[in-house]
Amino acid sequence: MNGTSIMKYLNNSRGTTLLELMVATALTGVLMAAGLSFYTNMHSQTLLQEDISDMQQNSRNVLDELARTTRNAGFKIGSHVPYVINGDSLYVFFNETQPVDTVLYYLVDYLQCGLPDDLTPKKLARRINSGAPVEFADYITDISFTVPSAKTIEISLEVRAVRTDPDYDLNQGIRTKTYTQRVSLKNLNL
């Protein structure tokens, strides 16, 4: 068939047959299903990557806040103790608005999160002087404060992602990351 005979055939046909419509519908359905599957897979991967990015960004912000406050330990308070570490809590004492300002960082449990006890995240709260506590970080697995030297505090923060990753085999699909920062205390009279 040449080009003119194809055009005559197409002009003479009165429509498509039911079989052609069914084949076209089936092909469209297969292509749509493949496209939807690809989209949902990419969307879930995007959400997981966003969770990981948020986890990293939030933990860096928490460490910056803790380091900034901890560096003030001992500022203009004379012989008062500059800081107290009590398990996963940190008291920092310095002079800013009162003779001795007190900043307390501690972990708070989630209420009814529905996760097993070993996977339950916590929130980090801060209380300044006698004010109300403020929860400013969440999805924290653990925090620890150690004193490697007389003028240094090491802060170790373990955070977790919000969602579980079905492709991640460790830790029941929950991605965790530990960040550590050493803070030099420059206001101590040692």
mmCIF file of C-alpha atoms in Angstrom, residues 92-182:
data_model
loop_
_atom_site.group_PDB
_atom_site.id
_atom_site.type_symbol
_atom_site.label_atom_id
_atom_site.label_comp_id
_atom_site.label_asym_id
_atom_site.label_seq_id
_atom_site.Cartn_x
_atom_site.Cartn_y
_atom_site.Cartn_z
ATOM 1 C CA VAL A 92 23.916 25.262 82.921
ATOM 2 C CA PHE A 93 24.513 28.216 85.260
ATOM 3 C CA PHE A 94 25.647 31.697 84.154
ATOM 4 C CA ASN A 95 24.890 35.381 84.735
ATOM 5 C CA GLU A 96 22.756 37.026 82.073
ATOM 6 C CA THR A 97 19.472 38.374 83.469
ATOM 7 C CA GLN A 98 19.760 37.300 87.121
ATOM 8 C CA PRO A 99 22.656 36.769 89.534
ATOM 9 C CA VAL A 100 22.601 33.085 88.553
ATOM 10 C CA ASP A 101 20.573 32.051 85.508
ATOM 11 C CA THR A 102 19.691 28.377 85.259
ATOM 12 C CA VAL A 103 19.027 26.609 81.966
ATOM 13 C CA LEU A 104 17.927 22.990 82.147
ATOM 14 C CA TYR A 105 17.867 20.606 79.182
ATOM 15 C CA TYR A 106 16.123 17.254 79.637
ATOM 16 C CA LEU A 107 14.262 14.553 77.703
ATOM 17 C CA VAL A 108 10.476 14.227 77.766
ATOM 18 C CA ASP A 109 8.621 11.057 76.773
ATOM 19 C CA TYR A 110 6.008 11.043 74.035
ATOM 20 C CA LEU A 111 2.542 10.225 75.255
ATOM 21 C CA GLN A 112 0.742 7.382 73.474
ATOM 22 C CA CYS A 113 2.905 7.208 70.375
ATOM 23 C CA GLY A 114 2.035 3.543 69.774
ATOM 24 C CA LEU A 115 5.616 2.383 69.311
ATOM 25 C CA PRO A 116 7.420 -0.323 71.283
ATOM 26 C CA ASP A 117 9.393 0.982 74.269
ATOM 27 C CA ASP A 118 12.768 0.441 72.619
ATOM 28 C CA LEU A 119 11.687 2.490 69.565
ATOM 29 C CA THR A 120 9.863 5.274 71.383
ATOM 30 C CA PRO A 121 11.421 8.655 70.582
ATOM 31 C CA LYS A 122 11.653 11.488 73.064
ATOM 32 C CA LYS A 123 11.467 15.266 72.949
ATOM 33 C CA LEU A 124 14.159 17.619 74.211
ATOM 34 C CA ALA A 125 12.842 20.306 76.530
ATOM 35 C CA ARG A 126 14.481 23.464 77.834
ATOM 36 C CA ARG A 127 13.522 25.352 80.982
ATOM 37 C CA ILE A 128 15.049 28.733 81.728
ATOM 38 C CA ASN A 129 15.083 29.783 85.389
ATOM 39 C CA SER A 130 11.613 29.142 86.821
ATOM 40 C CA GLY A 131 9.811 29.545 83.494
ATOM 41 C CA ALA A 132 7.666 26.962 81.794
ATOM 42 C CA PRO A 133 9.482 24.194 79.925
ATOM 43 C CA VAL A 134 9.601 24.470 76.145
ATOM 44 C CA GLU A 135 9.884 21.376 73.958
ATOM 45 C CA PHE A 136 12.084 22.397 71.078
ATOM 46 C CA ALA A 137 13.286 19.158 69.486
ATOM 47 C CA ASP A 138 11.600 15.833 68.841
ATOM 48 C CA TYR A 139 12.336 12.320 67.604
ATOM 49 C CA ILE A 140 15.401 12.054 69.813
ATOM 50 C CA THR A 141 16.404 8.532 70.757
ATOM 51 C CA ASP A 142 19.101 9.411 73.285
ATOM 52 C CA ILE A 143 21.230 12.270 74.542
ATOM 53 C CA SER A 144 24.290 12.088 76.740
ATOM 54 C CA PHE A 145 26.655 14.591 78.272
ATOM 55 C CA THR A 146 30.211 13.597 79.183
ATOM 56 C CA VAL A 147 33.181 15.521 80.537
ATOM 57 C CA PRO A 148 36.398 14.445 78.772
ATOM 58 C CA SER A 149 38.402 17.256 80.428
ATOM 59 C CA ALA A 150 37.895 19.974 83.036
ATOM 60 C CA LYS A 151 36.978 22.613 80.447
ATOM 61 C CA THR A 152 35.161 20.473 77.865
ATOM 62 C CA ILE A 153 31.699 18.948 77.666
ATOM 63 C CA GLU A 154 30.917 16.425 74.962
ATOM 64 C CA ILE A 155 27.306 16.290 73.791
ATOM 65 C CA SER A 156 26.152 13.147 72.006
ATOM 66 C CA LEU A 157 22.733 13.233 70.367
ATOM 67 C CA GLU A 158 21.020 10.274 68.706
ATOM 68 C CA VAL A 159 18.035 11.116 66.510
ATOM 69 C CA ARG A 160 15.696 9.035 64.388
ATOM 70 C CA ALA A 161 13.644 9.575 61.261
ATOM 71 C CA VAL A 162 9.902 10.076 61.568
ATOM 72 C CA ARG A 163 8.861 7.326 59.145
ATOM 73 C CA THR A 164 10.028 3.757 58.851
ATOM 74 C CA ASP A 165 11.899 2.812 55.687
ATOM 75 C CA PRO A 166 10.765 -0.561 54.288
ATOM 76 C CA ASP A 167 14.051 -0.887 52.363
ATOM 77 C CA TYR A 168 16.198 -0.352 55.479
ATOM 78 C CA ASP A 169 16.869 -3.698 57.144
ATOM 79 C CA LEU A 170 18.457 -2.494 60.388
ATOM 80 C CA ASN A 171 16.650 -1.235 63.499
ATOM 81 C CA GLN A 172 13.195 -2.382 62.325
ATOM 82 C CA GLY A 173 13.323 0.029 59.389
ATOM 83 C CA ILE A 174 13.989 3.129 61.480
ATOM 84 C CA ARG A 175 16.960 5.209 60.407
ATOM 85 C CA THR A 176 18.970 6.674 63.279
ATOM 86 C CA LYS A 177 22.020 8.907 63.355
ATOM 87 C CA THR A 178 24.313 9.933 66.201
ATOM 88 C CA TYR A 179 25.912 13.369 66.279
ATOM 89 C CA THR A 180 28.630 14.421 68.706
ATOM 90 C CA GLN A 181 29.976 17.860 69.503
ATOM 91 C CA ARG A 182 32.658 18.990 71.939
#
